[in-house]
Short mmCIF file of C-alpha atoms and ligand atoms in Angstrom, two decimals:
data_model
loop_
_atom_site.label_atom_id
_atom_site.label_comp_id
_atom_site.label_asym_id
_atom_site.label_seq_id
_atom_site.Cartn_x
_atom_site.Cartn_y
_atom_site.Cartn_z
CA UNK S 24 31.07 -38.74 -21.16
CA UNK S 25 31.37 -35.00 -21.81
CA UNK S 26 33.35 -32.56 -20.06
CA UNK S 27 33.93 -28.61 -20.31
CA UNK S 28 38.13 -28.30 -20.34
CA UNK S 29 39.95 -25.04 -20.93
CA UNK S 30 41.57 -25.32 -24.66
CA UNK S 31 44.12 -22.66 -26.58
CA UNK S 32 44.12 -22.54 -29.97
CA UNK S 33 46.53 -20.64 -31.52
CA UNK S 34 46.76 -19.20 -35.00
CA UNK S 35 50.00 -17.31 -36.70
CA UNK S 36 48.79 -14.01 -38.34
CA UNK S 37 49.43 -12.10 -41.21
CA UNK S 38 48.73 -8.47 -40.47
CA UNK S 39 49.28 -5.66 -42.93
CA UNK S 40 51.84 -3.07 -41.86
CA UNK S 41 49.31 -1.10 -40.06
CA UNK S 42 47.93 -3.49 -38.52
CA UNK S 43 51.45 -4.73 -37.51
CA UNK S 44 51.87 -1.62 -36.66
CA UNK S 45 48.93 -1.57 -34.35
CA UNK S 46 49.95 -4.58 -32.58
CA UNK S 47 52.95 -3.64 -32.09
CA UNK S 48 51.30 0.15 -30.27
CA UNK S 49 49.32 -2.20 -28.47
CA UNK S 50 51.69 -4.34 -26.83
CA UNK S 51 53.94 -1.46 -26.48
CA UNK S 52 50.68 -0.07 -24.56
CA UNK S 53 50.85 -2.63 -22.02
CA UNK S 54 54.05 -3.03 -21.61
CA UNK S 55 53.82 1.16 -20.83
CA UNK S 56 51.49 0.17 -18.38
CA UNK S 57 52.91 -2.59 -16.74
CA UNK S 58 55.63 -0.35 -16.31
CA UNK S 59 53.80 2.58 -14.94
CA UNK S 60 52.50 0.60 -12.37
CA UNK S 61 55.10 -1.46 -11.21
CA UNK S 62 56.96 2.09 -10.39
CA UNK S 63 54.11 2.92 -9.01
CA UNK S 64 54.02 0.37 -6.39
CA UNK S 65 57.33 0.42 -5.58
CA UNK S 66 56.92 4.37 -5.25
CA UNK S 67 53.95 3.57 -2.78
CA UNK S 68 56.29 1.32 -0.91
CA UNK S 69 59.58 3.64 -0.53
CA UNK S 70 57.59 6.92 0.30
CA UNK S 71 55.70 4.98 2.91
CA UNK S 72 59.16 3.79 4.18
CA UNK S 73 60.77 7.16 4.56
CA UNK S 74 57.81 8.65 6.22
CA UNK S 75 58.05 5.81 8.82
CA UNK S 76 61.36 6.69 9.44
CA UNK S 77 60.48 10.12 10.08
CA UNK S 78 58.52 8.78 13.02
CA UNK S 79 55.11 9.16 11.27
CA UNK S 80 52.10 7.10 12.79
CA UNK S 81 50.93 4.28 10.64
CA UNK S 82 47.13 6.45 10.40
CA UNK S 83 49.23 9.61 8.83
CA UNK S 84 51.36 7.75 6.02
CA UNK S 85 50.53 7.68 2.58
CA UNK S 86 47.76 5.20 1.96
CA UNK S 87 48.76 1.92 0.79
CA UNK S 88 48.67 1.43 -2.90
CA UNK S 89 46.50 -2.51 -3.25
CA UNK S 90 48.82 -4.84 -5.22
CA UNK S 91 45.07 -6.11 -6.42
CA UNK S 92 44.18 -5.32 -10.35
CA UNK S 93 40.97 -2.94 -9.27
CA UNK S 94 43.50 -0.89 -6.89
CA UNK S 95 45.56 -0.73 -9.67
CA UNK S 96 42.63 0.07 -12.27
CA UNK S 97 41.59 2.86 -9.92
CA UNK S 98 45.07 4.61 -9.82
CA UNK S 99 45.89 4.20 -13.67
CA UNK S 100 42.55 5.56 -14.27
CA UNK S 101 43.12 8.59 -11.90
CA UNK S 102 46.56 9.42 -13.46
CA UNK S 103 46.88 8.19 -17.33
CA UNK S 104 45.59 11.74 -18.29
CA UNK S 105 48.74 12.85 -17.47
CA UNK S 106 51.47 9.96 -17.83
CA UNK S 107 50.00 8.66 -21.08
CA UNK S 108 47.78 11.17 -22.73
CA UNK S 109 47.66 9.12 -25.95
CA UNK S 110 45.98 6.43 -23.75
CA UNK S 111 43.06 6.90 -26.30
CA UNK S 112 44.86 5.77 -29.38
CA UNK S 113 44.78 2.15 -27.68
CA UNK S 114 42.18 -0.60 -26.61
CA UNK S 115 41.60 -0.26 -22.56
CA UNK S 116 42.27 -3.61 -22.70
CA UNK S 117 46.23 -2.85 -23.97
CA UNK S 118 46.77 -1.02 -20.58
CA UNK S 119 44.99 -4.15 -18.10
CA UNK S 120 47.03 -6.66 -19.87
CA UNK S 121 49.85 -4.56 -18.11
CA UNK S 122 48.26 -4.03 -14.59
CA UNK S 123 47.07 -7.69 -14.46
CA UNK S 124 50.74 -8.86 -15.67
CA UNK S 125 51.60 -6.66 -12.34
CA UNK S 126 48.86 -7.73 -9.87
CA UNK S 127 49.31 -11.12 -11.05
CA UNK S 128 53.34 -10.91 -10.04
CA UNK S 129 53.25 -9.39 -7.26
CA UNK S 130 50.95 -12.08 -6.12
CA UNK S 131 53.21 -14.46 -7.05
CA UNK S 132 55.95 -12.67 -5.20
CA UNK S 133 54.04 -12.60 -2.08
CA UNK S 134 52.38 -16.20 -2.30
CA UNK S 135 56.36 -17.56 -2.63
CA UNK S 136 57.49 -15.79 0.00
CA UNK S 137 54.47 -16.53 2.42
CA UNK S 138 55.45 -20.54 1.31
CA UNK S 139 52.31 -20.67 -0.21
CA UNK S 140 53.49 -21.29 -4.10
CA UNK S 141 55.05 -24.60 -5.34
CA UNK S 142 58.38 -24.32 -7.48
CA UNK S 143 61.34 -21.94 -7.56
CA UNK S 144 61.14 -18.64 -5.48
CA UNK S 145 59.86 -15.69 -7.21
CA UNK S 146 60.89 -12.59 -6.90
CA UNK S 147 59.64 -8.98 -6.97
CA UNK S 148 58.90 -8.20 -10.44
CA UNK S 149 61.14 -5.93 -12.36
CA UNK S 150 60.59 -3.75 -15.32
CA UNK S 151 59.76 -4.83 -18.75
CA UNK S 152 63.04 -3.34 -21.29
CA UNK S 153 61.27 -2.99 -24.68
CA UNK S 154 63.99 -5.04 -25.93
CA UNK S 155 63.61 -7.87 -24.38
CA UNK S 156 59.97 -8.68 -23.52
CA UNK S 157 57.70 -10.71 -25.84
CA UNK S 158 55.78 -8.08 -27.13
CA UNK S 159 51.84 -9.21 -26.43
CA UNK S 160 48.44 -8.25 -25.17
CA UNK S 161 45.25 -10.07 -24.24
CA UNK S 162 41.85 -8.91 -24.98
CA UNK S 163 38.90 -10.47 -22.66
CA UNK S 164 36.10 -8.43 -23.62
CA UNK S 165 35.03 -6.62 -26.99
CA UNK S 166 34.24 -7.74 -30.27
CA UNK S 167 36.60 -11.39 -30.47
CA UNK S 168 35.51 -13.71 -32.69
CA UNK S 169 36.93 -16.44 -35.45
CA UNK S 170 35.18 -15.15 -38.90
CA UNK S 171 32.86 -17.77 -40.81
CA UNK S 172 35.16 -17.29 -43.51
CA UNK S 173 37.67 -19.13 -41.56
CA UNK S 174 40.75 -17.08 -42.94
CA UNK S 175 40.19 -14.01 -39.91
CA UNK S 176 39.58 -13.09 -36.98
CA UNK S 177 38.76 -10.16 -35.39
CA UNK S 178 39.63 -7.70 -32.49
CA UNK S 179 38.69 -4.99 -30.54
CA UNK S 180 40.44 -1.87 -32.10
CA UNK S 181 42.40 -4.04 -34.20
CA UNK S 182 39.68 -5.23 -36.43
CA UNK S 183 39.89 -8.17 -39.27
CA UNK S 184 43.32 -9.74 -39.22
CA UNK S 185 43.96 -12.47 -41.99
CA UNK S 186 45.58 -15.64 -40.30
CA UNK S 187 48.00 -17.37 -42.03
CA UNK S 188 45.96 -20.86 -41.74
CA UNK S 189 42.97 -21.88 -41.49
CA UNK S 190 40.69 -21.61 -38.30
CA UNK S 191 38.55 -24.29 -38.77
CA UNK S 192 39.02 -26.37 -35.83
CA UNK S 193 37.97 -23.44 -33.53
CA UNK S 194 35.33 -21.99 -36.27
CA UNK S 195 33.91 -25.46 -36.64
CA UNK S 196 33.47 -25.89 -32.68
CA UNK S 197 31.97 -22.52 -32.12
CA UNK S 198 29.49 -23.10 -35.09
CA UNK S 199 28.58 -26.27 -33.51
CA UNK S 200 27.89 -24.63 -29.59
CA UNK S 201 30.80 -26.49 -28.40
CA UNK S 202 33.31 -24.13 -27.67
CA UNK S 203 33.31 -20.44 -26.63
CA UNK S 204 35.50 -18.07 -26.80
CA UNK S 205 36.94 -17.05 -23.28
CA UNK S 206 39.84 -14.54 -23.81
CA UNK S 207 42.42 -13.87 -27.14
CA UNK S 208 46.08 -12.89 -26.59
CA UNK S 209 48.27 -11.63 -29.69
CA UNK S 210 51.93 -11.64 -29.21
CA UNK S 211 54.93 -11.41 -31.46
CA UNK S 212 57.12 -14.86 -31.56
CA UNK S 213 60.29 -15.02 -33.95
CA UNK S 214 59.14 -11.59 -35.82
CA UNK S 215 55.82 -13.25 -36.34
CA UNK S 216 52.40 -12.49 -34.67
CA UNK S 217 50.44 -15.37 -33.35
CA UNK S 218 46.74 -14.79 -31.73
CA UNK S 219 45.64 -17.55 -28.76
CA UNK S 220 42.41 -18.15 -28.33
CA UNK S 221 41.49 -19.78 -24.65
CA UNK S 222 38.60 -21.37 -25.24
CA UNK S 223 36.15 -23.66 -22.71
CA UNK S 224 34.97 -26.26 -24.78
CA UNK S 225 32.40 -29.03 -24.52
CA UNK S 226 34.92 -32.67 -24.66
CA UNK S 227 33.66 -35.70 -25.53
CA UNK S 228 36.08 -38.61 -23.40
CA UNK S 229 36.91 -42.04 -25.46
CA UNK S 230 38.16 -44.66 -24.35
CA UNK S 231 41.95 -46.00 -25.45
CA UNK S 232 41.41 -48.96 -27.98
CA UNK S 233 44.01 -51.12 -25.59
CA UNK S 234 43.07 -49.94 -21.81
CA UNK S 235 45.19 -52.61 -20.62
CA UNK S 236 48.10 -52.01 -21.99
CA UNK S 237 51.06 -50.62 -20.65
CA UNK S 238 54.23 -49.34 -22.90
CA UNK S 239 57.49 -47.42 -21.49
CA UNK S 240 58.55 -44.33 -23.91
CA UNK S 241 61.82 -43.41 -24.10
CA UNK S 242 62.87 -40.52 -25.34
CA UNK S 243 65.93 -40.96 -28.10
CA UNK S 244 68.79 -39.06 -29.81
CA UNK S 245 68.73 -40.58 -33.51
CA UNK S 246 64.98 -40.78 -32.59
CA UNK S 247 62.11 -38.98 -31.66
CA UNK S 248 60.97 -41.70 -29.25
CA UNK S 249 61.49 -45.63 -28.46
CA UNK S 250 58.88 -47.43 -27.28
CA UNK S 251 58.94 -50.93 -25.07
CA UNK S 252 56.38 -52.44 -27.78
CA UNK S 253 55.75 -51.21 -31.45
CA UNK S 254 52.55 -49.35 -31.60
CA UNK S 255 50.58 -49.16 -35.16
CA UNK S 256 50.31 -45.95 -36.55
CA UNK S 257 52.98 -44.45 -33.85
CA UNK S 258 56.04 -46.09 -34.39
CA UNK S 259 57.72 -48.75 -36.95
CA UNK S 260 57.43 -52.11 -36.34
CA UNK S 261 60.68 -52.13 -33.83
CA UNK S 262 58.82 -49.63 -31.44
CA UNK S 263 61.15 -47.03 -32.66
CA UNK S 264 59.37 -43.15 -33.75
CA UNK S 265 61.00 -42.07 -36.33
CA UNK S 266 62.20 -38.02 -36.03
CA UNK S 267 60.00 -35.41 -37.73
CA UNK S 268 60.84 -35.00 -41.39
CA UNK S 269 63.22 -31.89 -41.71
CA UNK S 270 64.67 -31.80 -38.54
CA UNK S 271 68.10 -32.89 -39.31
CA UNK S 272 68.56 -30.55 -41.96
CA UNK S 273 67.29 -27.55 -39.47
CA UNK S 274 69.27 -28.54 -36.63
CA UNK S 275 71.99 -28.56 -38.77
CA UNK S 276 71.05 -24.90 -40.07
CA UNK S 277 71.26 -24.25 -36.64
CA UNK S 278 74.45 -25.20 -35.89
CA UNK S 279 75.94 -23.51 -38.94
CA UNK S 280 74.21 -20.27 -38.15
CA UNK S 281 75.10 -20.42 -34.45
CA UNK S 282 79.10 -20.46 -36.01
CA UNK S 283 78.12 -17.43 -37.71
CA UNK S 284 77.11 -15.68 -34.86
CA UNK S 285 79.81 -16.31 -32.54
CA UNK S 286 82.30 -15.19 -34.84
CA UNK S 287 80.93 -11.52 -35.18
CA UNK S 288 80.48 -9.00 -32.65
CA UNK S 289 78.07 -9.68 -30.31
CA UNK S 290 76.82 -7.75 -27.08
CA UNK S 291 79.38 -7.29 -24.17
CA UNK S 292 77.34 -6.40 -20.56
CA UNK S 293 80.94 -5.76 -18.94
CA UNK S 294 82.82 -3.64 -21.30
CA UNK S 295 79.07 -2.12 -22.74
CA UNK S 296 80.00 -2.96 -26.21
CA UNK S 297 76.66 -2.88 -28.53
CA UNK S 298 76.28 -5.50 -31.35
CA UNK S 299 77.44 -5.08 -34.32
CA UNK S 300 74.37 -4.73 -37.12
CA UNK S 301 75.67 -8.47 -38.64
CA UNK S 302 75.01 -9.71 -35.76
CA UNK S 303 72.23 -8.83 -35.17
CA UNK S 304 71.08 -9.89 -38.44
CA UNK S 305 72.98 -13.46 -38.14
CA UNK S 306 71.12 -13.84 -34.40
CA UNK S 307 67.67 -12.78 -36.35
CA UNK S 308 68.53 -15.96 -38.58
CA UNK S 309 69.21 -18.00 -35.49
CA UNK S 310 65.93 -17.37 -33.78
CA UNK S 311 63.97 -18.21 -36.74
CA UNK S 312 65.99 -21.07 -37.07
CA UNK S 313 65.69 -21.78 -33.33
CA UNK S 314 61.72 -21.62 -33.68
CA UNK S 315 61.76 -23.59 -36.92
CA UNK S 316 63.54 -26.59 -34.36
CA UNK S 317 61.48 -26.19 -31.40
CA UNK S 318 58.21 -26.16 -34.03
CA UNK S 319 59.57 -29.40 -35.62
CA UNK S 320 60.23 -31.26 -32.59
CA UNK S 321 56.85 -29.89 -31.03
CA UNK S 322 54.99 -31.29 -33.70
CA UNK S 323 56.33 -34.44 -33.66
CA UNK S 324 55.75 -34.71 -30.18
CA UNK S 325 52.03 -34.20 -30.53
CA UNK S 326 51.62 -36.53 -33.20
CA UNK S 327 53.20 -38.78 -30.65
CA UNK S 328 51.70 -38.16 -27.71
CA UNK S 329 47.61 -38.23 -29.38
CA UNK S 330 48.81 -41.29 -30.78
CA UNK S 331 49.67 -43.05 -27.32
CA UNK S 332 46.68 -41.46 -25.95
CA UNK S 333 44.39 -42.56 -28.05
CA UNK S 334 45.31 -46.25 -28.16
CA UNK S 335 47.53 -46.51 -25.28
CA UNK S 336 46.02 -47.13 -21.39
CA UNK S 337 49.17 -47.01 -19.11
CA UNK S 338 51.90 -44.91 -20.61
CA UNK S 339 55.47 -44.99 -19.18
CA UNK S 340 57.92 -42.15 -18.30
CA UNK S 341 61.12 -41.50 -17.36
CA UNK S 342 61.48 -38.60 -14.64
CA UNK S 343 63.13 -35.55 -15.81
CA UNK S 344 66.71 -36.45 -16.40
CA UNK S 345 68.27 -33.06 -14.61
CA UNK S 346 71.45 -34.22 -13.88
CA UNK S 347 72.16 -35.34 -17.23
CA UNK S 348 70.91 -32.36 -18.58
CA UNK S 349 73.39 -30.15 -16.62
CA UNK S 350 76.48 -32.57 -17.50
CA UNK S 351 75.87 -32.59 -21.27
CA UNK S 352 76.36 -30.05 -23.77
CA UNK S 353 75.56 -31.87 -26.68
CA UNK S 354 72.86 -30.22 -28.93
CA UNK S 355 70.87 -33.59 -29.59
CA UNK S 356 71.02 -34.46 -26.39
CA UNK S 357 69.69 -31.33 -24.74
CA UNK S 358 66.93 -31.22 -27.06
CA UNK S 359 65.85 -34.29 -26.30
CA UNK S 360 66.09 -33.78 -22.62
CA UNK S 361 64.20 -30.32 -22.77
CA UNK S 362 61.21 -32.61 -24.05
CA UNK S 363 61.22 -34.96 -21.12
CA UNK S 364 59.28 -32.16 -19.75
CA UNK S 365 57.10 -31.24 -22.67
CA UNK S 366 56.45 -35.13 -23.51
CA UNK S 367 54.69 -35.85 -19.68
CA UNK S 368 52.83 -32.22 -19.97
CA UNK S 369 50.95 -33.14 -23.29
CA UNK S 370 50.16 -37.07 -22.25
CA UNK S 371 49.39 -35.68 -18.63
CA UNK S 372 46.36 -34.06 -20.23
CA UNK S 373 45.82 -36.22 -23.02
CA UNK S 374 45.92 -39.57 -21.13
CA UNK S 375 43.41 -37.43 -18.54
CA UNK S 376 41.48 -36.60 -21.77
CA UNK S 377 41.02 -39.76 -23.32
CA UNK S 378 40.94 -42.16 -19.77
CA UNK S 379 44.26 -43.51 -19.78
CA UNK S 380 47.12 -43.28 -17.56
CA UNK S 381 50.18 -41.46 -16.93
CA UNK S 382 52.93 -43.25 -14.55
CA UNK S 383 56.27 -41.13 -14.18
CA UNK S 384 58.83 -43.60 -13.00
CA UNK S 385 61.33 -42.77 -10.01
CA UNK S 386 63.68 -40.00 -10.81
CA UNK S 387 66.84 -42.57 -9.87
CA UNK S 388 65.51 -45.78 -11.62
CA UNK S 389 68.38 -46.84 -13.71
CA UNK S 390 66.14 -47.59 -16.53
CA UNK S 391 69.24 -47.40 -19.26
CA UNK S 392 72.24 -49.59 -17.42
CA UNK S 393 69.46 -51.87 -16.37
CA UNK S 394 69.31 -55.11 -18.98
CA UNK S 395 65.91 -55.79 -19.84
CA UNK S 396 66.03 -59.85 -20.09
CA UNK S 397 67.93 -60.51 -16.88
CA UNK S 398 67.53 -57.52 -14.78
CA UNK S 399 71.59 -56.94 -14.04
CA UNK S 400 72.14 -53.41 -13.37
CA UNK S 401 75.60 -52.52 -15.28
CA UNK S 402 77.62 -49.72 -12.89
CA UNK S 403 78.47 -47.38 -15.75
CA UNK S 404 76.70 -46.78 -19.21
CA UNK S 405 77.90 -43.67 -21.05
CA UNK S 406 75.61 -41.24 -23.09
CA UNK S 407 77.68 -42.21 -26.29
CA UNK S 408 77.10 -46.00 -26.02
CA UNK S 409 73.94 -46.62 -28.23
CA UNK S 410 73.94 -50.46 -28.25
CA UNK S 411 73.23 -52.37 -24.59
CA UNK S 412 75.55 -55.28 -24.17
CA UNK S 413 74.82 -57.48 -21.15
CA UNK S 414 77.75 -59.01 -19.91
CA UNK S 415 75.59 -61.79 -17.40
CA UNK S 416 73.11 -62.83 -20.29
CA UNK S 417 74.32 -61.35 -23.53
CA UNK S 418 71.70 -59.53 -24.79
CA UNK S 419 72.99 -56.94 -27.34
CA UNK S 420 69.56 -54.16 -27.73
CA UNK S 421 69.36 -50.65 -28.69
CA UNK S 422 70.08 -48.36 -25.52
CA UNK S 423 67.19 -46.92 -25.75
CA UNK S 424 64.71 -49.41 -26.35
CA UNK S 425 66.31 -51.44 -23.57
CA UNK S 426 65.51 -48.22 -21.32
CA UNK S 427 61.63 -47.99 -22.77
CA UNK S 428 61.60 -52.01 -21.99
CA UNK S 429 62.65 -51.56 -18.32
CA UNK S 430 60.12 -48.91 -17.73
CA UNK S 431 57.25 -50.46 -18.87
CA UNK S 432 58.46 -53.68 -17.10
CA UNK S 433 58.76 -51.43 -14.06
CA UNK S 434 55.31 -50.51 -14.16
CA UNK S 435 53.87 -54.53 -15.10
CA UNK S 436 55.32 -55.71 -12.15
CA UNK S 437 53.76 -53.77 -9.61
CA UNK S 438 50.42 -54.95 -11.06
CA UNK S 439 49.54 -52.27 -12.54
CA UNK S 440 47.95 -52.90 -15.77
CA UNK S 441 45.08 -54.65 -13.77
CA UNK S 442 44.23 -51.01 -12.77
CA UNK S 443 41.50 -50.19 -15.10
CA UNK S 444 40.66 -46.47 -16.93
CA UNK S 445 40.96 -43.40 -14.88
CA UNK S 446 42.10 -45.48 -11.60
CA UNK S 447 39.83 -43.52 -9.75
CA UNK S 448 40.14 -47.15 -6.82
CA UNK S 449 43.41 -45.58 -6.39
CA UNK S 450 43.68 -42.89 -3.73
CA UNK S 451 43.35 -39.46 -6.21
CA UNK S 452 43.14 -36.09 -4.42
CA UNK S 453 40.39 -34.85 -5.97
CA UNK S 454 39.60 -31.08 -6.86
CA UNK S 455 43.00 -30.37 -8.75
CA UNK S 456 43.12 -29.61 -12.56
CA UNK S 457 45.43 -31.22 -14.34
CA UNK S 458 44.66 -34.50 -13.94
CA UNK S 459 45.60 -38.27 -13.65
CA UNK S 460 49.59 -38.98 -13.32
CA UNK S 461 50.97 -41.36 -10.81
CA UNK S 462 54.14 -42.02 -9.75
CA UNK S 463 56.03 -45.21 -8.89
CA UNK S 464 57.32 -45.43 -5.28
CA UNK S 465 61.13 -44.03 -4.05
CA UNK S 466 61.82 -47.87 -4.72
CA UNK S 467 63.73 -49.44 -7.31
CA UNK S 468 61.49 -51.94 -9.08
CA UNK S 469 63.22 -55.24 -9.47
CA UNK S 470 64.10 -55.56 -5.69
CA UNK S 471 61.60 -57.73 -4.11
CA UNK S 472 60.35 -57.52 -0.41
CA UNK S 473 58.14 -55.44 0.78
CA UNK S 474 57.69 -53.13 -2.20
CA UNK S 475 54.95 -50.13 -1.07
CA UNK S 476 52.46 -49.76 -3.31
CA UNK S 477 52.47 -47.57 -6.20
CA UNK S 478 50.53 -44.40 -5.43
CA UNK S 479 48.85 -42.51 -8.17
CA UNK S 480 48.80 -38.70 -7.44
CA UNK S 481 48.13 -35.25 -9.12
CA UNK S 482 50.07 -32.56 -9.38
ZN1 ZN D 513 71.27 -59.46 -19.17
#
């Protein structure tokens, strides 16, 4: 079976300094815009607000200024003459990044407030400080492509740029018919450029080698993962993934840099004291350090999670561990629980991709104080206790395998690995991107009676 999915691919860059240079006008460029019409709306919306006040009829005040991109179009184009006349130095596609990036928020602002947005409130947009903001700009229409030599790519305005790797998983796709290219954004990461490519290409769905069987992953501290049963090629014969190679030694980098920085002089908002040039430079050597980390982990995480897709049919997940996250301040630890999150996006898709299943298990399933051969819940386990002992049966098991035990057993129970591929028997709300996840009912698994059962849904 073949479907066409959205893909990025995404490429670090090695401009020369005037190309770097040019990237960098470009970005500025939209951020310039973005700016620019931000004030502009919010000018629109404070002179039609006095004038009201003056007892002026709705007909005679200042039209409205459309929080739509073509409104917004329409007035840049009517006024960048004379608020940016070096507008011509840049691609027109610099200055839309910008307006979009404002239409698009102010949408957002208006679609939370009318209730019609999921997540936290968002707010009216505020201004881009050139400090701060990424610097980046997408290009949708112009001259993108992925050269055949597979070491370039080119942009509007911007030309050849050499990439740092190789772009032959896109270039190989394109030469075959199977992908085309949709939209490219460039944007400066850790004082390196990066180009994205969002692609809609032709995928081919396989099947998992083992669609019946379910395994719990839980996400470790000494590891990068333990899972309820060892998987060949994934983990070590224990079920245990070992971390990515290197990471130790960078997140202890980290740490050492991070001592570094606190002890110079750093930026003060209340007394308006600037940093000190070392610390700037120390906090350079953080962030790189700080990408290096995130890069690491990343990796390892999508080595993982094609692994489990590809073989696995019912994966297990813990629910984002928030709590936990706010009481501990441990580095590990909050590493590991900022991947919670990134672990279900990846399989979400992946398992979607290749016809398997994601199940996210109840947020308050004790899946770590549970024991995994005799089902007593213990009443306390702390974060530093690594090895389960179970005082009814006395099973002595690595915490964390005993947690990626219980949630696969969770999921067994309720009968679910008789559920076959994509589950479609299972009541799906159809239409939604994104895919196949389920969730496991408000309902401790475990407890007999009249357990509900387990409803698959998308988000
Ligand atoms: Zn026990």
């Amino acid at each position: 079976m073949s479907t066409l999915v959205r893909r990025a691919y995404r490429f670090a860059l090695d401009p020369t300094p005037t190309q770097a240079r040019d990237l960098e006008r470009h970005a500025g460029a939209a951020r310039f815009a973005y700016n620019w019409a931000l004030g502009a709306v919010k000018a629109n919306l404070g002179q039609r607000a006095a004038e009201r006040s003056y007892g002026l009829s709705d007909e005679n005040l200042t039209p409205v200024l459309g929080w739509n991109l073509p409104a917004l179009r329409r007035a840049w184009n009517t006024t960048k003459g004379e608020v940016a006349p070096w507008w011509g130095e840049c691609s027109k596609e610099a200055f839309n990044t910008g307006l979009d990036g404002v239409a698009r928020a102010l949408r957002n602002f208006s679609d939370s407030r009318a209730g019609k947005r999921a997540g936290r409130t968002v707010g009216f947009p505020k201004f881009k400080a050139r400090r701060r903001a990424t610097p980046s700009v997408r290009f949708t229409t112009g001259v993108i492509r992925v050269e055949g030599d597979r070491t370039h790519v080119t942009l509007p305005r911007l030309g050849r740029i050499k990439t740092h790797e190789s772009t032959r998983k896109l270039a190989r796709r394109i030469e075959q018919g199977s992908a085309r290219i949709l939209s490219a954004t460039v944007r400066r990461e850790a004082g390196r450029w990066f180009c994205s490519f969002t692609c809609e290409v032709q995928h081919t769905q396989r099947a998992p080698t083992r669609p019946n069987l379910v395994v719990g992953v839980d996400l470790g501290v000494t590891h990068l993962a333990v899972l309820s049963s060892p998987v060949p090629g994934v983990s070590d014969e224990n079920g245990f993934v070992p971390n990515p190679r290197h990471l130790g030694r960078a997140q202890r980098d980290l740490a050492r840099v991070s001592r570094r920085v606190s002890r110079r002089v750093g930026p003060d908002r209340r007394t308006g004291q600037r940093p000190s040039k070392r610390w700037e430079k120390a906090n350079r050597q953080r962030n790189t350090i700080h990408h290096r980390v995130a890069d690491l982990r990343r990796d390892g995480l999508h080595k993982l999670t094609t692994g489990l897709a590809a073989m696995i049919g019912i994966v297990v997940v813990e629910d984002l561990n928030v709590a936990g996250m706010l009481r501990n301040r441990k580095l590990a630890r909050q590493l590991a629980d900022a991947s919670f999150g990134e672990i279900r996006r990846q399989l979400r898709y992946k398992m979607c991709w290749s016809g398997g299943r994601l199940v996210v298990a109840d947020r308050w399933f004790p899946s770590s104080k549970t024991c995994s051969a005799c089902g007593a819940v213990k009443p306390k386990l702390s974060l530093s206790t690594r090895v389960f002992r179970c005082e009814h049966c006395g099973l002595v098991i690595d915490r964390d395998l005993n947690a990626a035990i219980n949630l696969q057993r969770q999921v067994a129970q309720s009968g679910w690995e008789t559920i076959n591929g994509r589950g479609a028997d299972r009541k799906t709300k159809p239409g939604l991107a994104g895919g196949c996840e389920a969730s496991t009912p408000h309902r401790l698994a475990g407890q007999d009676g009249d357990r509900s059962p387990v409803t698959a849904s998308c988000e």
